[in-house]
PDB file of C-alpha atoms in Angstrom:
ATOM      1  CA  PHE A   1       0.000   0.000   0.000  1.00 42.00           C
ATOM      2  CA  CYS A   2       2.796   2.424   0.821  1.00 46.00           C
ATOM      3  CA  VAL A   3       4.365   1.787  -2.597  1.00 44.00           C
ATOM      4  CA  PHE A   4       0.947   2.408  -4.153  1.00 45.00           C
ATOM      5  CA  PHE A   5       0.715   5.749  -2.407  1.00 47.00           C
ATOM      6  CA  PHE A   6       4.128   6.794  -3.608  1.00 44.00           C
ATOM      7  CA  PHE A   7       2.926   6.302  -7.173  1.00 43.00           C
ATOM      8  CA  GLN A   8      -0.193   8.355  -6.502  1.00 47.00           C
ATOM      9  CA  ALA A   9       1.752  11.089  -4.742  1.00 45.00           C
ATOM     10  CA  GLU A  10       4.276  11.336  -7.555  1.00 44.00           C
ATOM     11  CA  ASP A  11       1.562  11.547 -10.195  1.00 45.00           C
ATOM     12  CA  GLY A  12      -0.608  13.885  -8.158  1.00 46.00           C
ATOM     13  CA  ILE A  13       2.178  16.323  -7.404  1.00 45.00           C
ATOM     14  CA  ARG A  14       2.713  16.937 -11.126  1.00 42.00           C
ATOM     15  CA  ASP A  15       0.109  18.258 -13.514  1.00 40.00           C
ATOM     16  CA  GLN A  16      -1.397  15.491 -15.623  1.00 42.00           C
ATOM     17  CA  PRO A  17       0.267  16.248 -18.997  1.00 43.00           C
ATOM     18  CA  ARG A  18       3.721  16.023 -17.426  1.00 43.00           C
ATOM     19  CA  SER A  19       3.133  12.983 -15.229  1.00 40.00           C
ATOM     20  CA  ARG A  20       5.681  10.354 -16.196  1.00 38.00           C
ATOM     21  CA  GLY A  21       3.682   7.252 -15.301  1.00 37.00           C
ATOM     22  CA  LEU A  22       4.036   4.610 -12.642  1.00 33.00           C
ATOM     23  CA  GLY A  23       6.738   2.519 -14.288  1.00 37.00           C
ATOM     24  CA  ASP A  24       9.149   5.439 -14.513  1.00 46.00           C
ATOM     25  CA  VAL A  25       8.372   6.471 -10.943  1.00 44.00           C
ATOM     26  CA  TYR A  26       9.171   2.971  -9.715  1.00 44.00           C
ATOM     27  CA  LYS A  27      12.365   2.823 -11.739  1.00 51.00           C
ATOM     28  CA  ARG A  28      13.629   6.205 -10.572  1.00 60.00           C
ATOM     29  CA  GLN A  29      12.369   6.407  -7.003  1.00 63.00           C
ATOM     30  CA  LEU A  30      11.847   2.989  -5.463  1.00 70.00           C
ATOM     31  CA  LYS A  31      14.262   0.687  -7.240  1.00 73.00           C
ATOM     32  CA  HIS A  32      17.122   1.614  -4.912  1.00 82.00           C
ATOM     33  CA  SER A  33      15.011   2.265  -1.812  1.00 87.00           C
ATOM     34  CA  ASP A  34      14.828  -0.144   1.132  1.00 88.00           C
ATOM     35  CA  LEU A  35      11.275  -0.128   2.461  1.00 87.00           C
ATOM     36  CA  TYR A  36      10.699  -3.313   4.459  1.00 88.00           C
ATOM     37  CA  GLN A  37      11.925  -4.887   7.666  1.00 90.00           C
ATOM     38  CA  LYS A  38      14.891  -7.229   7.704  1.00 91.00           C
ATOM     39  CA  GLU A  39      17.234  -8.586  10.333  1.00 93.00           C
ATOM     40  CA  GLY A  40      20.031  -6.245  11.392  1.00 93.00           C
ATOM     41  CA  LYS A  41      18.575  -3.265   9.553  1.00 91.00           C
ATOM     42  CA  SER A  42      18.329   0.247  10.995  1.00 88.00           C
ATOM     43  CA  GLN A  43      14.922   0.628  12.642  1.00 85.00           C
ATOM     44  CA  HIS A  44      14.743   4.297  11.687  1.00 86.00           C
ATOM     45  CA  ALA A  45      13.225   5.827   8.543  1.00 91.00           C
ATOM     46  CA  TYR A  46      14.656   8.593   6.404  1.00 90.00           C
ATOM     47  CA  CYS A  47      14.906  10.027   2.913  1.00 91.00           C
ATOM     48  CA  LEU A  48      18.211  10.824   1.262  1.00 90.00           C
ATOM     49  CA  ASP A  49      19.081  12.775  -1.880  1.00 92.00           C
ATOM     50  CA  MET A  50      22.180  10.982  -3.093  1.00 92.00           C
ATOM     51  CA  ASN A  51      23.476  13.493  -5.628  1.00 93.00           C
ATOM     52  CA  ARG A  52      21.090  16.478  -5.956  1.00 93.00           C
ATOM     53  CA  GLU A  53      20.414  15.236  -9.484  1.00 90.00           C
ATOM     54  CA  GLY A  54      17.279  13.190  -8.876  1.00 85.00           C
ATOM     55  CA  ASP A  55      18.590  10.045  -7.179  1.00 89.00           C
ATOM     56  CA  VAL A  56      16.343  10.178  -4.122  1.00 90.00           C
ATOM     57  CA  ARG A  57      16.043   7.108  -1.909  1.00 91.00           C
ATOM     58  CA  VAL A  58      13.972   6.118   1.110  1.00 91.00           C
ATOM     59  CA  LEU A  59      14.818   3.778   3.960  1.00 90.00           C
ATOM     60  CA  SER A  60      11.837   2.526   5.931  1.00 90.00           C
ATOM     61  CA  ASN A  61      10.618  -0.527   7.865  1.00 91.00           C
ATOM     62  CA  ASN A  62       7.066  -0.739   6.621  1.00 87.00           C
ATOM     63  CA  SER A  63       4.408  -2.841   8.257  1.00 87.00           C
ATOM     64  CA  ASP A  64       0.711  -2.967   7.466  1.00 85.00           C
ATOM     65  CA  ASN A  65      -0.469  -0.462  10.077  1.00 87.00           C
ATOM     66  CA  HIS A  66      -1.299   3.197  10.639  1.00 86.00           C
ATOM     67  CA  ARG A  67       2.079   4.104  12.095  1.00 89.00           C
ATOM     68  CA  TRP A  68       4.100   2.950   9.121  1.00 89.00           C
ATOM     69  CA  MET A  69       1.598   4.270   6.611  1.00 89.00           C
ATOM     70  CA  GLY A  70       2.112   7.681   8.216  1.00 90.00           C
ATOM     71  CA  THR A  71       5.879   7.195   8.169  1.00 92.00           C
ATOM     72  CA  MET A  72       5.920   6.296   4.487  1.00 88.00           C
ATOM     73  CA  LEU A  73       3.702   9.247   3.625  1.00 89.00           C
ATOM     74  CA  HIS A  74       6.128  11.418   5.588  1.00 92.00           C
ATOM     75  CA  GLU A  75       9.194  10.127   3.761  1.00 92.00           C
ATOM     76  CA  CYS A  76       7.443  10.380   0.389  1.00 86.00           C
ATOM     77  CA  GLY A  77       6.853  14.038   1.169  1.00 89.00           C
ATOM     78  CA  HIS A  78      10.588  14.521   1.651  1.00 93.00           C
ATOM     79  CA  ALA A  79      11.310  12.577  -1.544  1.00 90.00           C
ATOM     80  CA  ILE A  80       8.946  14.581  -3.721  1.00 87.00           C
ATOM     81  CA  TYR A  81      10.351  17.846  -2.354  1.00 92.00           C
ATOM     82  CA  GLU A  82      13.936  16.791  -3.096  1.00 92.00           C
ATOM     83  CA  LYS A  83      13.098  15.501  -6.561  1.00 89.00           C
ATOM     84  CA  SER A  84      11.163  18.629  -7.542  1.00 90.00           C
ATOM     85  CA  ILE A  85      13.896  21.179  -6.819  1.00 94.00           C
ATOM     86  CA  ASP A  86      14.839  23.025 -10.002  1.00 95.00           C
ATOM     87  CA  SER A  87      17.732  21.124 -11.564  1.00 94.00           C
ATOM     88  CA  LYS A  88      18.966  24.323 -13.207  1.00 96.00           C
ATOM     89  CA  LEU A  89      19.921  25.838  -9.863  1.00 97.00           C
ATOM     90  CA  PRO A  90      23.614  25.819  -8.888  1.00 97.00           C
ATOM     91  CA  PHE A  91      24.552  22.685  -6.958  1.00 97.00           C
ATOM     92  CA  ILE A  92      24.871  24.543  -3.659  1.00 97.00           C
ATOM     93  CA  LEU A  93      21.266  25.769  -3.935  1.00 98.00           C
ATOM     94  CA  ARG A  94      19.814  22.402  -4.969  1.00 97.00           C
ATOM     95  CA  GLU A  95      18.424  21.469  -1.549  1.00 96.00           C
ATOM     96  CA  GLU A  96      15.492  22.418   0.626  1.00 97.00           C
ATOM     97  CA  ALA A  97      15.274  26.031   1.836  1.00 98.00           C
ATOM     98  CA  HIS A  98      15.563  24.817   5.437  1.00 97.00           C
ATOM     99  CA  ILE A  99      15.038  21.614   7.376  1.00 96.00           C
ATOM    100  CA  CYS A 100      11.735  22.983   8.662  1.00 97.00           C
ATOM    101  CA  THR A 101      10.378  23.469   5.127  1.00 98.00           C
ATOM    102  CA  THR A 102      10.980  19.873   4.066  1.00 97.00           C
ATOM    103  CA  GLU A 103       9.571  18.680   7.397  1.00 97.00           C
ATOM    104  CA  ALA A 104       6.488  20.788   6.719  1.00 97.00           C
ATOM    105  CA  ILE A 105       5.871  18.957   3.448  1.00 95.00           C
ATOM    106  CA  ALA A 106       6.558  15.586   5.048  1.00 95.00           C
ATOM    107  CA  MET A 107       4.015  16.353   7.773  1.00 94.00           C
ATOM    108  CA  LEU A 108       1.505  17.677   5.260  1.00 92.00           C
ATOM    109  CA  PHE A 109       1.612  14.237   3.627  1.00 89.00           C
ATOM    110  CA  GLU A 110       1.794  12.323   6.901  1.00 91.00           C
ATOM    111  CA  ARG A 111      -1.468  13.786   8.161  1.00 88.00           C
ATOM    112  CA  LEU A 112      -3.260  11.983   5.325  1.00 87.00           C
ATOM    113  CA  ALA A 113      -2.891   8.746   7.284  1.00 87.00           C
ATOM    114  CA  SER A 114      -5.557  10.120   9.641  1.00 86.00           C
ATOM    115  CA  ASN A 115      -7.680  11.732   6.933  1.00 86.00           C
ATOM    116  CA  ALA A 116     -10.944   9.854   6.402  1.00 85.00           C
ATOM    117  CA  SER A 117     -11.562  11.495   3.009  1.00 83.00           C
ATOM    118  CA  TRP A 118      -8.167  10.490   1.703  1.00 82.00           C
ATOM    119  CA  LEU A 119      -8.557   6.949   3.060  1.00 85.00           C
ATOM    120  CA  HIS A 120     -11.917   6.730   1.280  1.00 83.00           C
ATOM    121  CA  TRP A 121     -10.156   7.453  -2.008  1.00 79.00           C
ATOM    122  CA  ALA A 122      -6.913   5.556  -1.363  1.00 78.00           C
ATOM    123  CA  VAL A 123      -8.148   2.324   0.213  1.00 81.00           C
ATOM    124  CA  GLY A 124     -11.865   2.376  -0.509  1.00 84.00           C
ATOM    125  CA  LEU A 125     -13.438   3.169   2.849  1.00 86.00           C
ATOM    126  CA  THR A 126     -17.220   3.197   2.643  1.00 90.00           C
ATOM    127  CA  PRO A 127     -19.138   6.346   3.672  1.00 89.00           C
ATOM    128  CA  GLU A 128     -20.158   4.518   6.847  1.00 90.00           C
ATOM    129  CA  GLN A 129     -16.536   3.681   7.646  1.00 89.00           C
ATOM    130  CA  MET A 130     -15.509   7.274   6.946  1.00 87.00           C
ATOM    131  CA  LYS A 131     -18.109   8.558   9.354  1.00 84.00           C
ATOM    132  CA  ALA A 132     -17.069   6.032  11.985  1.00 85.00           C
ATOM    133  CA  ILE A 133     -13.386   7.010  11.977  1.00 86.00           C
ATOM    134  CA  SER A 134     -13.587  10.719  11.153  1.00 82.00           C
ATOM    135  CA  GLU A 135     -14.059  12.035  14.689  1.00 78.00           C
ATOM    136  CA  THR A 136     -11.563   9.563  16.149  1.00 82.00           C
ATOM    137  CA  SER A 137      -9.017  10.523  13.496  1.00 83.00           C
ATOM    138  CA  TYR A 138      -9.324  14.218  14.301  1.00 79.00           C
ATOM    139  CA  LYS A 139      -8.973  13.499  18.005  1.00 81.00           C
ATOM    140  CA  GLN A 140      -5.881  11.416  17.305  1.00 84.00           C
ATOM    141  CA  TYR A 141      -4.429  14.260  15.244  1.00 83.00           C
ATOM    142  CA  VAL A 142      -4.985  16.703  18.114  1.00 84.00           C
ATOM    143  CA  LEU A 143      -3.497  14.305  20.645  1.00 87.00           C
ATOM    144  CA  ASP A 144      -0.441  13.707  18.469  1.00 90.00           C
ATOM    145  CA  GLN A 145       0.139  17.434  18.059  1.00 89.00           C
ATOM    146  CA  LEU A 146      -0.243  18.266  21.746  1.00 91.00           C
ATOM    147  CA  VAL A 147       1.962  15.406  22.914  1.00 93.00           C
ATOM    148  CA  PHE A 148       4.622  16.167  20.327  1.00 94.00           C
ATOM    149  CA  SER A 149       4.688  19.873  21.116  1.00 94.00           C
ATOM    150  CA  ARG A 150       5.776  19.011  24.651  1.00 95.00           C
ATOM    151  CA  TRP A 151       8.144  16.235  23.602  1.00 96.00           C
ATOM    152  CA  SER A 152       9.942  18.568  21.203  1.00 96.00           C
ATOM    153  CA  GLN A 153      10.461  20.994  24.084  1.00 96.00           C
ATOM    154  CA  VAL A 154      12.264  18.262  25.994  1.00 97.00           C
ATOM    155  CA  MET A 155      14.549  17.463  23.074  1.00 97.00           C
ATOM    156  CA  TYR A 156      15.321  21.058  22.135  1.00 96.00           C
ATOM    157  CA  ARG A 157      16.060  22.180  25.687  1.00 97.00           C
ATOM    158  CA  PHE A 158      18.032  19.074  26.572  1.00 97.00           C
ATOM    159  CA  GLU A 159      20.368  19.431  23.614  1.00 97.00           C
ATOM    160  CA  LYS A 160      20.791  23.143  24.268  1.00 97.00           C
ATOM    161  CA  THR A 161      21.788  22.365  27.851  1.00 96.00           C
ATOM    162  CA  LEU A 162      23.978  19.459  26.737  1.00 96.00           C
ATOM    163  CA  TYR A 163      26.114  21.631  24.474  1.00 96.00           C
ATOM    164  CA  GLU A 164      26.297  24.436  27.006  1.00 97.00           C
ATOM    165  CA  ASN A 165      27.731  22.124  29.652  1.00 97.00           C
ATOM    166  CA  PRO A 166      28.355  18.501  28.633  1.00 95.00           C
ATOM    167  CA  GLU A 167      30.022  17.719  31.991  1.00 96.00           C
ATOM    168  CA  GLN A 168      26.890  18.211  34.090  1.00 96.00           C
ATOM    169  CA  ASN A 169      24.668  15.364  35.271  1.00 96.00           C
ATOM    170  CA  LEU A 170      22.723  14.829  32.057  1.00 96.00           C
ATOM    171  CA  ASP A 171      20.550  12.084  33.553  1.00 96.00           C
ATOM    172  CA  ASP A 172      19.125  14.604  36.010  1.00 96.00           C
ATOM    173  CA  VAL A 173      18.730  17.285  33.359  1.00 97.00           C
ATOM    174  CA  TRP A 174      16.792  14.865  31.160  1.00 97.00           C
ATOM    175  CA  TRP A 175      14.322  13.880  33.832  1.00 97.00           C
ATOM    176  CA  GLN A 176      13.849  17.451  35.022  1.00 97.00           C
ATOM    177  CA  LEU A 177      12.743  18.382  31.519  1.00 98.00           C
ATOM    178  CA  VAL A 178      10.592  15.267  31.087  1.00 97.00           C
ATOM    179  CA  GLU A 179       8.795  16.011  34.348  1.00 97.00           C
ATOM    180  CA  LYS A 180       8.314  19.676  33.469  1.00 97.00           C
ATOM    181  CA  TYR A 181       7.076  19.333  29.892  1.00 97.00           C
ATOM    182  CA  GLN A 182       5.696  15.800  29.639  1.00 96.00           C
ATOM    183  CA  LEU A 183       4.437  15.559  33.213  1.00 96.00           C
ATOM    184  CA  ILE A 184       6.031  12.116  33.579  1.00 96.00           C
ATOM    185  CA  LYS A 185       7.608  11.424  36.958  1.00 96.00           C
ATOM    186  CA  LYS A 186      11.036   9.862  37.153  1.00 95.00           C
ATOM    187  CA  PRO A 187      10.826   6.306  38.529  1.00 95.00           C
ATOM    188  CA  ALA A 188      12.133   6.103  42.079  1.00 94.00           C
ATOM    189  CA  GLY A 189      15.767   5.062  42.276  1.00 92.00           C
ATOM    190  CA  ARG A 190      16.400   5.260  38.542  1.00 93.00           C
ATOM    191  CA  HIS A 191      19.880   6.447  37.553  1.00 92.00           C
ATOM    192  CA  GLU A 192      20.364   5.560  33.907  1.00 94.00           C
ATOM    193  CA  PRO A 193      21.356   7.610  30.815  1.00 95.00           C
ATOM    194  CA  ASP A 194      17.845   7.473  29.366  1.00 96.00           C
ATOM    195  CA  TRP A 195      18.573  10.499  27.179  1.00 95.00           C
ATOM    196  CA  ALA A 196      21.128   8.426  25.260  1.00 94.00           C
ATOM    197  CA  CYS A 197      18.376   6.126  23.967  1.00 91.00           C
ATOM    198  CA  LYS A 198      17.126   8.891  21.650  1.00 90.00           C
ATOM    199  CA  ASN A 199      19.037   8.327  18.428  1.00 86.00           C
ATOM    200  CA  HIS A 200      18.542  11.900  17.190  1.00 90.00           C
ATOM    201  CA  THR A 201      21.084  13.158  19.728  1.00 90.00           C
ATOM    202  CA  VAL A 202      23.736  11.352  17.655  1.00 89.00           C
ATOM    203  CA  THR A 203      22.319  10.849  14.147  1.00 88.00           C
ATOM    204  CA  SER A 204      20.484  14.198  13.803  1.00 90.00           C
ATOM    205  CA  PRO A 205      21.726  16.572  16.512  1.00 92.00           C
ATOM    206  CA  CYS A 206      19.989  19.914  17.072  1.00 93.00           C
ATOM    207  CA  TYR A 207      17.192  18.830  14.742  1.00 94.00           C
ATOM    208  CA  TYR A 208      14.042  18.371  16.792  1.00 93.00           C
ATOM    209  CA  HIS A 209      12.867  21.984  16.869  1.00 94.00           C
ATOM    210  CA  ASN A 210      12.543  21.759  13.087  1.00 96.00           C
ATOM    211  CA  TYR A 211       9.723  19.263  13.480  1.00 96.00           C
ATOM    212  CA  LEU A 212       7.709  21.782  15.469  1.00 96.00           C
ATOM    213  CA  LEU A 213       8.516  24.600  13.048  1.00 97.00           C
ATOM    214  CA  GLY A 214       7.555  22.210  10.262  1.00 97.00           C
ATOM    215  CA  ASN A 215       4.202  21.549  11.900  1.00 95.00           C
ATOM    216  CA  LEU A 216       3.542  25.289  12.024  1.00 97.00           C
ATOM    217  CA  PHE A 217       4.384  25.742   8.342  1.00 98.00           C
ATOM    218  CA  SER A 218       2.423  22.608   7.417  1.00 96.00           C
ATOM    219  CA  SER A 219      -0.725  24.031   9.003  1.00 94.00           C
ATOM    220  CA  GLN A 220      -0.134  27.370   7.290  1.00 96.00           C
ATOM    221  CA  LEU A 221       0.266  25.643   3.918  1.00 96.00           C
ATOM    222  CA  ASN A 222      -2.825  23.543   4.518  1.00 92.00           C
ATOM    223  CA  TYR A 223      -4.880  26.657   5.213  1.00 92.00           C
ATOM    224  CA  TYR A 224      -3.497  28.485   2.173  1.00 95.00           C
ATOM    225  CA  ILE A 225      -4.190  25.537  -0.139  1.00 93.00           C
ATOM    226  CA  GLY A 226      -7.728  25.129   1.171  1.00 90.00           C
ATOM    227  CA  SER A 227      -8.551  28.816   0.951  1.00 91.00           C
ATOM    228  CA  LYS A 228      -6.650  29.964  -2.154  1.00 92.00           C
ATOM    229  CA  ILE A 229      -5.665  27.023  -4.376  1.00 90.00           C
ATOM    230  CA  VAL A 230      -8.621  24.636  -4.129  1.00 86.00           C
ATOM    231  CA  PRO A 231     -11.151  26.518  -1.973  1.00 86.00           C
ATOM    232  CA  THR A 232     -13.064  24.204   0.338  1.00 81.00           C
ATOM    233  CA  ASP A 233     -15.037  24.418   3.558  1.00 75.00           C
ATOM    234  CA  LYS A 234     -13.398  21.210   4.786  1.00 72.00           C
ATOM    235  CA  ILE A 235      -9.786  22.319   4.972  1.00 68.00           C
ATOM    236  CA  LEU A 236      -8.823  19.895   7.732  1.00 67.00           C
ATOM    237  CA  GLY A 237     -10.305  16.955   5.857  1.00 70.00           C
ATOM    238  CA  MET A 238      -9.168  17.615   2.308  1.00 73.00           C
ATOM    239  CA  GLU A 239      -6.663  15.481   0.417  1.00 69.00           C
ATOM    240  CA  TYR A 240      -4.340  16.507  -2.384  1.00 72.00           C
ATOM    241  CA  ALA A 241      -3.642  13.515  -4.622  1.00 68.00           C
ATOM    242  CA  ARG A 242      -6.366  14.250  -7.199  1.00 73.00           C
ATOM    243  CA  ASN A 243      -5.815  18.013  -7.387  1.00 79.00           C
ATOM    244  CA  PRO A 244      -3.176  18.906  -9.999  1.00 83.00           C
ATOM    245  CA  GLU A 245      -3.407  22.560  -8.965  1.00 87.00           C
ATOM    246  CA  VAL A 246      -2.098  21.651  -5.526  1.00 88.00           C
ATOM    247  CA  GLY A 247       0.883  19.904  -7.073  1.00 86.00           C
ATOM    248  CA  LYS A 248       1.544  22.846  -9.389  1.00 88.00           C
ATOM    249  CA  TYR A 249       1.433  25.266  -6.450  1.00 92.00           C
ATOM    250  CA  LEU A 250       3.742  23.219  -4.242  1.00 92.00           C
ATOM    251  CA  ARG A 251       6.156  22.511  -7.063  1.00 91.00           C
ATOM    252  CA  GLU A 252       6.460  26.131  -8.188  1.00 94.00           C
ATOM    253  CA  LYS A 253       6.219  28.002  -4.881  1.00 96.00           C
ATOM    254  CA  VAL A 254       7.827  25.625  -2.370  1.00 96.00           C
ATOM    255  CA  PHE A 255       9.903  22.904  -4.061  1.00 95.00           C
ATOM    256  CA  ALA A 256      11.466  24.386  -7.199  1.00 95.00           C
ATOM    257  CA  PRO A 257      13.173  27.410  -5.549  1.00 98.00           C
ATOM    258  CA  GLY A 258      15.351  25.081  -3.491  1.00 97.00           C
ATOM    259  CA  LYS A 259      17.631  27.204  -1.340  1.00 98.00           C
ATOM    260  CA  PHE A 260      17.396  30.263  -3.615  1.00 98.00           C
ATOM    261  CA  TYR A 261      15.416  32.172  -0.977  1.00 98.00           C
ATOM    262  CA  HIS A 262      15.992  32.362   2.760  1.00 98.00           C
ATOM    263  CA  TRP A 263      13.471  30.044   4.368  1.00 98.00           C
ATOM    264  CA  LYS A 264      11.566  32.914   5.983  1.00 98.00           C
ATOM    265  CA  GLU A 265      11.207  34.610   2.603  1.00 98.00           C
ATOM    266  CA  LEU A 266      10.114  31.332   0.983  1.00 98.00           C
ATOM    267  CA  ILE A 267       7.309  30.973   3.517  1.00 98.00           C
ATOM    268  CA  GLU A 268       6.168  34.539   2.923  1.00 98.00           C
ATOM    269  CA  ARG A 269       6.327  34.145  -0.859  1.00 98.00           C
ATOM    270  CA  SER A 270       4.396  30.861  -0.815  1.00 98.00           C
ATOM    271  CA  THR A 271       1.660  31.791   1.666  1.00 98.00           C
ATOM    272  CA  GLY A 272       1.544  35.584   1.567  1.00 97.00           C
ATOM    273  CA  GLU A 273       2.717  36.069   5.145  1.00 97.00           C
ATOM    274  CA  GLU A 274       5.478  35.235   7.574  1.00 98.00           C
ATOM    275  CA  LEU A 275       5.431  31.980   9.519  1.00 98.00           C
ATOM    276  CA  ASN A 276       2.366  32.292  11.715  1.00 97.00           C
ATOM    277  CA  PRO A 277       1.514  29.831  14.509  1.00 96.00           C
ATOM    278  CA  LYS A 278      -2.166  30.787  14.516  1.00 95.00           C
ATOM    279  CA  TYR A 279      -3.069  28.202  11.861  1.00 93.00           C
ATOM    280  CA  TYR A 280      -1.529  25.420  13.928  1.00 93.00           C
ATOM    281  CA  ALA A 281      -3.423  26.585  17.018  1.00 91.00           C
ATOM    282  CA  LEU A 282      -6.681  27.058  15.129  1.00 87.00           C
ATOM    283  CA  GLU A 283      -6.542  23.541  13.677  1.00 85.00           C
ATOM    284  CA  ILE A 284      -6.304  22.122  17.170  1.00 84.00           C
ATOM    285  CA  GLU A 285      -9.011  24.437  18.438  1.00 82.00           C
ATOM    286  CA  ASP A 286     -11.247  23.467  15.548  1.00 77.00           C
ATOM    287  CA  CYS A 287     -10.879  19.774  16.275  1.00 73.00           C
ATOM    288  CA  LEU A 288     -11.526  20.256  19.966  1.00 72.00           C
ATOM    289  CA  LYS A 289     -14.663  22.283  19.345  1.00 70.00           C
ATOM    290  CA  HIS A 290     -15.907  20.071  16.473  1.00 58.00           C
ATOM    291  CA  GLN A 291     -16.615  23.110  14.327  1.00 46.00           C
ATOM    292  CA  ASN A 292     -15.032  24.650  11.265  1.00 45.00           C
ATOM    293  CA  TYR A 293     -13.443  27.978  12.155  1.00 37.00           C
ATOM    294  CA  TYR A 294     -12.774  28.723   8.484  1.00 37.00           C
ATOM    295  CA  ASN A 295     -16.475  29.500   8.010  1.00 38.00           C
ATOM    296  CA  LYS A 296     -16.539  32.147  10.743  1.00 39.00           C
TER     297      LYS A 296
END
């Protein structure tokens, strides 16, 4: 199913006359990717542009469940961004404007895993099934966002403290932050380097704040698309795969410029305003109130 979505995402992100077809997508994008579990393999997932000339690969550990569907959607978002950067740009500019901008696209795709309308189209949910999971899906989205917003605070502040003074008792620092932001009490008598279990501290240091910035930009993009590109009164529930105009907009305004613009300028050029957290907050508020604030 995840491979199927990659085909749909690749076709949907390009306007129909220029879509290259599923066989070419498979040949170029998935042939050298490693998508399924195997013994001794990294348990992480990531996307990598090998040469800034279109050789984009994904490592994943897909299983038939919601978590890994979301992960694959996320990594496909990265892949499509990387592959759609203007190849005519100088090599040094042929990458995303900022980590937070590629994370925004990845999260824009990832949220489809909890989108009843998209699941209706992608896997054939019946109207009754859509209705049954719609409210639960929105609640799950809200929960994920609220939990992650606090978790990212732990990671950002821990790493900041770590680099300021690596000789301090990092075990204590970790649990002080976990208790403050996640409201999880340290088990009595525990004295272990739990912070070291988080692989990002080694593989992707000083990265986690970009996920939260990406969520903010993702919500801003989602609002802009649903109000300006394909106007709808169901912005939270819309899906993009069958809307060539969405692909054209993302390709031209977000992907193609690469690193030509400073990331703050890219956001303003693509959405008409600076990065604004209100859209992130309003999405959560909308879900909690079970009403559509875009119609106010």
